[in-house]
mmCIF file of C-alpha atoms in Angstrom:
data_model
loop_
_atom_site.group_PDB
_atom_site.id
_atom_site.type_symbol
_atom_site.label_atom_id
_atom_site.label_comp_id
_atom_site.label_asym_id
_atom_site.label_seq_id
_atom_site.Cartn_x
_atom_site.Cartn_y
_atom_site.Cartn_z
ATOM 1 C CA UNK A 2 -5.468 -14.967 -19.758
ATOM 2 C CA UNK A 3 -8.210 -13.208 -18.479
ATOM 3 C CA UNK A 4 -11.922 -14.819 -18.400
ATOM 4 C CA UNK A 5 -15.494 -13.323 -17.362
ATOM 5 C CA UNK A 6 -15.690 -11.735 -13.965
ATOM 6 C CA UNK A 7 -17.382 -14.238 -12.710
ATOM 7 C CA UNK A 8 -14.801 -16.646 -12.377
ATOM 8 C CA UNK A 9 -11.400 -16.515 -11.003
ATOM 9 C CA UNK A 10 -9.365 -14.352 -13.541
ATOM 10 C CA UNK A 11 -5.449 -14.416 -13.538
ATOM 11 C CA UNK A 12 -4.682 -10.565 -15.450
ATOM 12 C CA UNK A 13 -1.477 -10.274 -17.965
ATOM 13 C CA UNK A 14 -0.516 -6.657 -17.851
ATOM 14 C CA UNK A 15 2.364 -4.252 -17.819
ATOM 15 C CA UNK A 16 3.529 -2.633 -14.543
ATOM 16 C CA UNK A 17 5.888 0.452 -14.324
ATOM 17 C CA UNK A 18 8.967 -0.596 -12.359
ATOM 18 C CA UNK A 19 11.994 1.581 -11.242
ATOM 19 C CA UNK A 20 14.977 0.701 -13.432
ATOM 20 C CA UNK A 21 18.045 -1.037 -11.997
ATOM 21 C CA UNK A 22 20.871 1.575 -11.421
ATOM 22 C CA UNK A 23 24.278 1.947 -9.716
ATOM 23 C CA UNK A 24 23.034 3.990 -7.348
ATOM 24 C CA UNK A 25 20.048 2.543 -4.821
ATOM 25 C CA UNK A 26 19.248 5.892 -3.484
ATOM 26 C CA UNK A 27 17.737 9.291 -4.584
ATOM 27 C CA UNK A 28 17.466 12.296 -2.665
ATOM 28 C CA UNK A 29 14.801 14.990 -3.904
ATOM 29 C CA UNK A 30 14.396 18.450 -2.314
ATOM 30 C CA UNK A 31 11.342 19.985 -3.095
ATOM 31 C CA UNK A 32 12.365 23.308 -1.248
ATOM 32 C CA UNK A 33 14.502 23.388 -4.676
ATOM 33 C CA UNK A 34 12.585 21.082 -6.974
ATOM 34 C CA UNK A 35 9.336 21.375 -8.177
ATOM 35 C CA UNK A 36 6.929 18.508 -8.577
ATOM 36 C CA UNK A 37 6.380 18.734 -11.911
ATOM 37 C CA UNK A 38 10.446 18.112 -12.412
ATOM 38 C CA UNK A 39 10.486 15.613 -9.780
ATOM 39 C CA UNK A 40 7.307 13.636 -12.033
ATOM 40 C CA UNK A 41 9.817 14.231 -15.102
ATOM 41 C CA UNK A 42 13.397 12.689 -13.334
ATOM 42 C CA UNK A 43 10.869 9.786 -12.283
ATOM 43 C CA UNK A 44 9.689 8.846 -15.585
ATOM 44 C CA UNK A 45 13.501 8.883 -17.129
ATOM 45 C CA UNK A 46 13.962 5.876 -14.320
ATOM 46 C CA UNK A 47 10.849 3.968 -15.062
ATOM 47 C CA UNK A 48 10.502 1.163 -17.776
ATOM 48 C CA UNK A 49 7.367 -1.169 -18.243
ATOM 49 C CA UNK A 50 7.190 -5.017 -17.918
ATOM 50 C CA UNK A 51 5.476 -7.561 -18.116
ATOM 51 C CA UNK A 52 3.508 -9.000 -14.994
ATOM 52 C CA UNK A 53 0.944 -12.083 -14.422
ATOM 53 C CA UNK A 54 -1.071 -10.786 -11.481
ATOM 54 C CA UNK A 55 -2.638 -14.228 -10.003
ATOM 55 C CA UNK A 56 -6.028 -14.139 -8.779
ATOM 56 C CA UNK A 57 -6.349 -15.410 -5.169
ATOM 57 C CA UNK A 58 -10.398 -15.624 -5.467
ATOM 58 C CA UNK A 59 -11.187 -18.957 -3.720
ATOM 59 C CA UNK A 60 -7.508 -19.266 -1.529
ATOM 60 C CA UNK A 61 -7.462 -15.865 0.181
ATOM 61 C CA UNK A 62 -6.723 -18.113 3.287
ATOM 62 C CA UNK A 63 -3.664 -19.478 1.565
ATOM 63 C CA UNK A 64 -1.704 -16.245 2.293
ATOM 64 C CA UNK A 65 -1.031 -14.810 5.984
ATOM 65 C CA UNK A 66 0.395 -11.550 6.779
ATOM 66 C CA UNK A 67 3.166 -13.002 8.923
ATOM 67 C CA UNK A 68 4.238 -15.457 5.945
ATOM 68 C CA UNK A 69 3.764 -13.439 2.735
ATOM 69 C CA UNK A 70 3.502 -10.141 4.099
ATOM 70 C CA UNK A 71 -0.331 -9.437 3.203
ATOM 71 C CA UNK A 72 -3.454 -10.934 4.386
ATOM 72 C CA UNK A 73 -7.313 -10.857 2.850
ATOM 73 C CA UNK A 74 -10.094 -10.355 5.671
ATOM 74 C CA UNK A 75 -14.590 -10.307 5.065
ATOM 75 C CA UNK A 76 -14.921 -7.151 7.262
ATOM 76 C CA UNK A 77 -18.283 -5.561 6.978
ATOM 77 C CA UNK A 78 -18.667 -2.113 7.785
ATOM 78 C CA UNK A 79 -21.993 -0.805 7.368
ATOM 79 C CA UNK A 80 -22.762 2.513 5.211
ATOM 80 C CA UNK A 81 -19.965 2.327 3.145
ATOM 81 C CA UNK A 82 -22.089 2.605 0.166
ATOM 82 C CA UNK A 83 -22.971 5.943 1.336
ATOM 83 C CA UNK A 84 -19.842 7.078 2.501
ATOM 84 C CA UNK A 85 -18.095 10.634 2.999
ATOM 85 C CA UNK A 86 -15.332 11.657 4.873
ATOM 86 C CA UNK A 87 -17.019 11.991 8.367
ATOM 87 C CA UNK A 88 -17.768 8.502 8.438
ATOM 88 C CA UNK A 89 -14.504 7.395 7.096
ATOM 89 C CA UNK A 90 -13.211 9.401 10.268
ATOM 90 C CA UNK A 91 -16.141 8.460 12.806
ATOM 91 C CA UNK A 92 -16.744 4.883 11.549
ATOM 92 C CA UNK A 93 -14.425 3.224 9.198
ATOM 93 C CA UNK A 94 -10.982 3.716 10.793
ATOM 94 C CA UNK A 95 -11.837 3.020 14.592
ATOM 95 C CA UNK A 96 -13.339 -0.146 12.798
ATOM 96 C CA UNK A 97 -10.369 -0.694 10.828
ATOM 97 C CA UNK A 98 -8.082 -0.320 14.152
ATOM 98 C CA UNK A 99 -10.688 -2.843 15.554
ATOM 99 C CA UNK A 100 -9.484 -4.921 13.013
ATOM 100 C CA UNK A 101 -5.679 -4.562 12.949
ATOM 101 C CA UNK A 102 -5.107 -5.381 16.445
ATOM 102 C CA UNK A 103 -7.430 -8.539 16.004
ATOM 103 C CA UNK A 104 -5.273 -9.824 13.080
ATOM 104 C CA UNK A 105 -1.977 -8.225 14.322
ATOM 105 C CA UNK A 106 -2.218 -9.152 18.657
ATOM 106 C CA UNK A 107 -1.321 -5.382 18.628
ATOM 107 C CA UNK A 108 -2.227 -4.141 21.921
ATOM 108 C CA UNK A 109 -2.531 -0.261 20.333
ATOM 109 C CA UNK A 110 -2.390 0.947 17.136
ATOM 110 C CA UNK A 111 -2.257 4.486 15.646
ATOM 111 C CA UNK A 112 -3.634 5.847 12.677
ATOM 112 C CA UNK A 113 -1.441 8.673 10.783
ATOM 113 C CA UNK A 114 -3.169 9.139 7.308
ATOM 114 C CA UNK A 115 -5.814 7.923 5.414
ATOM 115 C CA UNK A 116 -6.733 8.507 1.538
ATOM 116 C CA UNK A 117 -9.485 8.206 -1.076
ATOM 117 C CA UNK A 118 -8.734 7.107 -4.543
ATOM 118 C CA UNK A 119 -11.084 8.317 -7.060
ATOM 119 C CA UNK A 120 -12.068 10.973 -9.391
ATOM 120 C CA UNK A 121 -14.923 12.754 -7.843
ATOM 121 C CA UNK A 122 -14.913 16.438 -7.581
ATOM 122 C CA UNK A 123 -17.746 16.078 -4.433
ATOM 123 C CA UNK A 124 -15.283 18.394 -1.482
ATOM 124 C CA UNK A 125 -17.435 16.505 0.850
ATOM 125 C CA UNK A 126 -16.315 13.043 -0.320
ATOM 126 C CA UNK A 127 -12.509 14.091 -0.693
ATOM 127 C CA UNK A 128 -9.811 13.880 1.928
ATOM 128 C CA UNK A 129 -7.676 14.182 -1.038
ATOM 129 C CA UNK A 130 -8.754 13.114 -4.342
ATOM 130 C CA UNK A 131 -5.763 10.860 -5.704
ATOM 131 C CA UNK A 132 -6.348 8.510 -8.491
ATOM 132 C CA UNK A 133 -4.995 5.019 -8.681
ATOM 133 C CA UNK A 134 -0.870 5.000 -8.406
ATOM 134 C CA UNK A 135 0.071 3.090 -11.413
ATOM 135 C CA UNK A 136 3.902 2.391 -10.173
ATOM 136 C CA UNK A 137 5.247 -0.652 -8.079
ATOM 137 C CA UNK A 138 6.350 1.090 -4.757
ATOM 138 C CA UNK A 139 6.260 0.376 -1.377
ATOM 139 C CA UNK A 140 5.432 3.662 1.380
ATOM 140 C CA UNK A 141 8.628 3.431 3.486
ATOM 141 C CA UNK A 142 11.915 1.719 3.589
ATOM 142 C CA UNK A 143 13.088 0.804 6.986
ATOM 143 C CA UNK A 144 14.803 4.062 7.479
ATOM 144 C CA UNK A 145 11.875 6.060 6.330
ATOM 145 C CA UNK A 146 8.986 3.706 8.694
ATOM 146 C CA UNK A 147 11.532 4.603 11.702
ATOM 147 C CA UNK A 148 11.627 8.196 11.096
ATOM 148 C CA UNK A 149 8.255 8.419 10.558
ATOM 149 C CA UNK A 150 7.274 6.698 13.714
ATOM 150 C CA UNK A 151 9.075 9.474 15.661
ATOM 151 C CA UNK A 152 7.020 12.067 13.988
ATOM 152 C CA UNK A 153 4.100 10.545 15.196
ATOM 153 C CA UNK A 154 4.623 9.381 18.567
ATOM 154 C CA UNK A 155 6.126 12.300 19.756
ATOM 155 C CA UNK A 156 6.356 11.405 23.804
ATOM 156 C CA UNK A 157 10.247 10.036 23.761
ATOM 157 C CA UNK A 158 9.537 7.641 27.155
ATOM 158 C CA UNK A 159 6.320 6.265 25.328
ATOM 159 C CA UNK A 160 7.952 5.879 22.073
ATOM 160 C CA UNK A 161 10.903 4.077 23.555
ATOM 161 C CA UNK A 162 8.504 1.870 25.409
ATOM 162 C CA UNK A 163 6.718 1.099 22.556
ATOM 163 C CA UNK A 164 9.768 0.191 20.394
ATOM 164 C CA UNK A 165 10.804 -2.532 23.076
ATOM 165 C CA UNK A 166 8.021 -4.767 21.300
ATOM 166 C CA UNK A 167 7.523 -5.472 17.538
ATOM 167 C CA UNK A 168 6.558 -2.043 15.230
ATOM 168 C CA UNK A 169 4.458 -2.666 12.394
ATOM 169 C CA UNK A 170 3.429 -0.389 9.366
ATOM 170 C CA UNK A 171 0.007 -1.631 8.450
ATOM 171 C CA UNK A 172 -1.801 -0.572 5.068
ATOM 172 C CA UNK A 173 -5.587 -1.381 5.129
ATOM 173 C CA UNK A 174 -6.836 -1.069 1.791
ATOM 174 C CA UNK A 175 -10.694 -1.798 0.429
ATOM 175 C CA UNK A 176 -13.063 -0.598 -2.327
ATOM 176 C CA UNK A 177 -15.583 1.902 -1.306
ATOM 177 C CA UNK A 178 -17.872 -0.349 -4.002
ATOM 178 C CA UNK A 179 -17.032 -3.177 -5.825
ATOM 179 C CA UNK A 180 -13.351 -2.786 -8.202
ATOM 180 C CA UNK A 181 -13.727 -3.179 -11.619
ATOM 181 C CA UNK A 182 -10.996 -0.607 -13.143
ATOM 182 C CA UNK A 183 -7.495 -0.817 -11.742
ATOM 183 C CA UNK A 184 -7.435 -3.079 -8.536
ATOM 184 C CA UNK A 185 -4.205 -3.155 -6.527
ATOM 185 C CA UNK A 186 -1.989 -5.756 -6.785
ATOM 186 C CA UNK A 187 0.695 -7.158 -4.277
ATOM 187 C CA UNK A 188 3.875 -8.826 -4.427
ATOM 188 C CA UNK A 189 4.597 -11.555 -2.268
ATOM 189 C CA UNK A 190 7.425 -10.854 0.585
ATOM 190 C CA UNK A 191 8.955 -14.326 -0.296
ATOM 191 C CA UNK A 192 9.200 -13.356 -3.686
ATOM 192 C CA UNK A 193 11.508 -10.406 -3.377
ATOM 193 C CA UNK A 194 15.523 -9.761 -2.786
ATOM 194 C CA UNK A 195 14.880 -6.710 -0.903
ATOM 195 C CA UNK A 196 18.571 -5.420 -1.088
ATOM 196 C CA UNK A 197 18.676 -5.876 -4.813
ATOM 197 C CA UNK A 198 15.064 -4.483 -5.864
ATOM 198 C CA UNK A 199 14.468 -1.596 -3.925
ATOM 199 C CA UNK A 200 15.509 1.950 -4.619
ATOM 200 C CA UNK A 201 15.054 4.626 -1.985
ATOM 201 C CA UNK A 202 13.451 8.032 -2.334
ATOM 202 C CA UNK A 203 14.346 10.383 0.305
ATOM 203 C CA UNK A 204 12.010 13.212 0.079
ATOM 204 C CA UNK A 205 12.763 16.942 2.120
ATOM 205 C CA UNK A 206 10.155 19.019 2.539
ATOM 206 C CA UNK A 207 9.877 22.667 4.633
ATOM 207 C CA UNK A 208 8.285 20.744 7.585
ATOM 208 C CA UNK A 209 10.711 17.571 7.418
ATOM 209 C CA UNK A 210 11.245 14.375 5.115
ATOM 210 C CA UNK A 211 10.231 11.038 4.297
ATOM 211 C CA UNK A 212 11.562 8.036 2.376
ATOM 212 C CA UNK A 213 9.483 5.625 0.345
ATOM 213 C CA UNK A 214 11.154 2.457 -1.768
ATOM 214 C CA UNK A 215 10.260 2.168 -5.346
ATOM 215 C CA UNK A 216 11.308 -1.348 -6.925
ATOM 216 C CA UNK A 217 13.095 -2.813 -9.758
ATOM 217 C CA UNK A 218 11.910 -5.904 -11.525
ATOM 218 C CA UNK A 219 12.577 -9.172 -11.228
ATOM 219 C CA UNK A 220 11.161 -12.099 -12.733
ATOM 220 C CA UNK A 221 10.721 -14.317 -9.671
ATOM 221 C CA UNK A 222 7.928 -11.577 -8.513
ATOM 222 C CA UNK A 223 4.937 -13.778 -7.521
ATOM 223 C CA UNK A 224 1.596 -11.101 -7.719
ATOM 224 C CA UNK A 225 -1.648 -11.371 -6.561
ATOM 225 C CA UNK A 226 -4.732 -9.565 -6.436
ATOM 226 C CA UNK A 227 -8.414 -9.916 -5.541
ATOM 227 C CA UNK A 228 -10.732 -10.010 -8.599
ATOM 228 C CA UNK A 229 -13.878 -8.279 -8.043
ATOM 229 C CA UNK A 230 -12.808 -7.021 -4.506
ATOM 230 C CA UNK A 231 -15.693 -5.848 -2.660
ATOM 231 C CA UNK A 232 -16.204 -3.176 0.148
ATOM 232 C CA UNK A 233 -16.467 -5.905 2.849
ATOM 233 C CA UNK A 234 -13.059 -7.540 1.821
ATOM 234 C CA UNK A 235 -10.461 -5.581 3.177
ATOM 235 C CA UNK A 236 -6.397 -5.868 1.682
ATOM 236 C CA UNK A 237 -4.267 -5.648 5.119
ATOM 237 C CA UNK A 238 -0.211 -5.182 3.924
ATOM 238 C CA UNK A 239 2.555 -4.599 6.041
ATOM 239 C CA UNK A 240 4.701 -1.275 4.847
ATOM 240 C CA UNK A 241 7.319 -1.925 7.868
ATOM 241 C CA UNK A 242 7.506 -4.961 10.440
ATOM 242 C CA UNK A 243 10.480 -4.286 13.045
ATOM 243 C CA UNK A 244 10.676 -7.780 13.899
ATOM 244 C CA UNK A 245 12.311 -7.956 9.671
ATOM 245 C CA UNK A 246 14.209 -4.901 9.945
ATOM 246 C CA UNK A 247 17.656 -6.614 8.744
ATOM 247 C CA UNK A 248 16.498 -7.927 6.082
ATOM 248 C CA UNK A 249 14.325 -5.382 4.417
ATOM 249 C CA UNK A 250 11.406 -4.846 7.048
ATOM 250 C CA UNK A 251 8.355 -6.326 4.838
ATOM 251 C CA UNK A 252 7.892 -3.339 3.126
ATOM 252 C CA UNK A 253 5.212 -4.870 0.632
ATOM 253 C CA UNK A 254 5.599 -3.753 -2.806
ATOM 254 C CA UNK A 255 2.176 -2.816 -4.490
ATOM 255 C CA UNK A 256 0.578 -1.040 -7.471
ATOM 256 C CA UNK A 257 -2.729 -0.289 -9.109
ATOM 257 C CA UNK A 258 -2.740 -2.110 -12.401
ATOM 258 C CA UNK A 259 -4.711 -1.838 -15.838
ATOM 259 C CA UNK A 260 -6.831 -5.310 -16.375
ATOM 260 C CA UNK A 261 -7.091 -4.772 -20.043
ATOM 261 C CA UNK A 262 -10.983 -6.021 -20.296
ATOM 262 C CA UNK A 263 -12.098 -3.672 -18.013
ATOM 263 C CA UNK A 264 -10.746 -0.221 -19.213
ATOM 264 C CA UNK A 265 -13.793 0.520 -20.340
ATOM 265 C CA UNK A 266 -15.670 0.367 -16.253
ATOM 266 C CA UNK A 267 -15.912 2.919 -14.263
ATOM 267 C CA UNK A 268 -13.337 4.819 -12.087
ATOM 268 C CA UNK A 269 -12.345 2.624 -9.129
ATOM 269 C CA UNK A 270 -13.297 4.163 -5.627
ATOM 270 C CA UNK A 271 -11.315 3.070 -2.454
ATOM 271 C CA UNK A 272 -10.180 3.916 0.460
ATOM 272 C CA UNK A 273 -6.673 3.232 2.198
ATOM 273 C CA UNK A 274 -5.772 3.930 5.849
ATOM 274 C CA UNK A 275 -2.747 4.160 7.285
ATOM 275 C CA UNK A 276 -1.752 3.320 10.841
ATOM 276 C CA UNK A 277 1.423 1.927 13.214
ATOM 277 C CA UNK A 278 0.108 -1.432 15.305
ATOM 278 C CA UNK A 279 2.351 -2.370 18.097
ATOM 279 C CA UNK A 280 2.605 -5.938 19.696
ATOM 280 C CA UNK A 281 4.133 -6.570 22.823
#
């Protein structure tokens, strides 16, 4: 049951999971399929349930990356409440990389994408205006991180280098101001069967493909979020982690959620970034 914001507030809600199917695996070509039929197939595969989403507010220490897969850090950035997308690119990923490798041990990392989640219609402020993904997922499977690793470090002799240590898909996400309206949730690594709950997406595209896992539920799910998440607490999750690769490769399931007593706030603004970390 959900109390004022001002205390720690555990959220009952509905997520959209994938449903459990005979086949684990989907293959969509959108040289033949249009999005708008790929959003409808999606939607004949997705059912609703019913979540508690714990509130880790006062034990964000109690949960590591290396043990549950995700990891709350205070990391001030300064500006943010002014941001745009030149000082995303100038200021808040080199200082997110900063961060990463302190957390991680990674000796380099490598940012690929980053993305702002909001509604504004301000170009300036818009890498690519998404709003909140309302649908447990994760953004790779194993196969899909591994591939998409090659893509970006092209240089065969420094990739092979590079994947003689452990590879790690690292999601940084934070609030651009303080959440309200549809925080993101995460599911504990412990809490999942990754062979049983995920479902693969294999998507082909002109330029290539990539593969992303969406998940069906279970009831042992443990998930958590940060109530009132502000700008200077960042979410790290890992997306891949090489050193797991047999058994699943702590590819975090997540999701934005509705909190049903704060519909009514205004559009959540945040800011996700993307990167590989590598650790000797």
């Amino acid at each position: 049951m959900a109390t004022s914001l001002d205390t720690k507030r555990h959220v009952q809600t509905d997520m959209v999971f994938r449903k459990r199917t005979a086949s684990q695996h989907d293959t969509i070509d959108f040289t033949k399929t249009s999005p708008e039929q790929f959003e409808v197939n999606m939607k004949d595969n997705q059912e609703k349930r019913p979540v508690l989403v714990h509130d880790v507010r006062g034990e964000e220490s109690s949960f590591t990356l290396d043990t549950n897969g995700f990891q709350y850090v205070r990391h001030e950035v300064p500006g943010l409440e002014d941001w745009n997308e030149e000082q995303i690119r100038q200021s808040l990923i080199p200082a997110t990389e900063d961060l990463v490798r302190k957390v991680t041990g990674a000796h380099k990392t490598v940012t690929f994408t980053h993305r702002i989640r909001c509604f504004a219609t301000d170009t300036n402020k818009l890498a690519a205006n998404q709003a909140p993904a309302h649908g447990v997922h994760s953004d790779f499977t194993v196969e899909g991180a591994r591939h998409h690793l090659e893509n970006v470090v092209k240089d065969p002799v420094e990739l092979a280098a590079l994947k003689q240590g452990q590879v790690l898909a690292i999601n940084v996400w934070r609030p651009l101001k303080t959440v309200r309206k549809d925080p993101l949730a995460v599911c504990d690594w412990l809490s999942v069967n990754p062979q049983e709950d995920w479902h693969s997406i294999r998507m082909t595209f002109p330029h290539g493909w990539n593969e992303l896992g969406h998940v069906a539920y279970r009831d042992s799910h443990r998930w958590y979020y940060l109530s009132g998440q502000r700008p200077d607490e960042a979410l790290i999750f890992k997306q891949f982690d090489s050193a797991e690769a047999s058994s699943g490769g702590a590819t975090v399931a997540h999701t934005a959620f509705e909190d049903p007593e704060t519909v009514d706030c205004k559009p959540r603004v945040s800011v996700e970034i993307k990167m590989f970390a590598f650790v000797d």
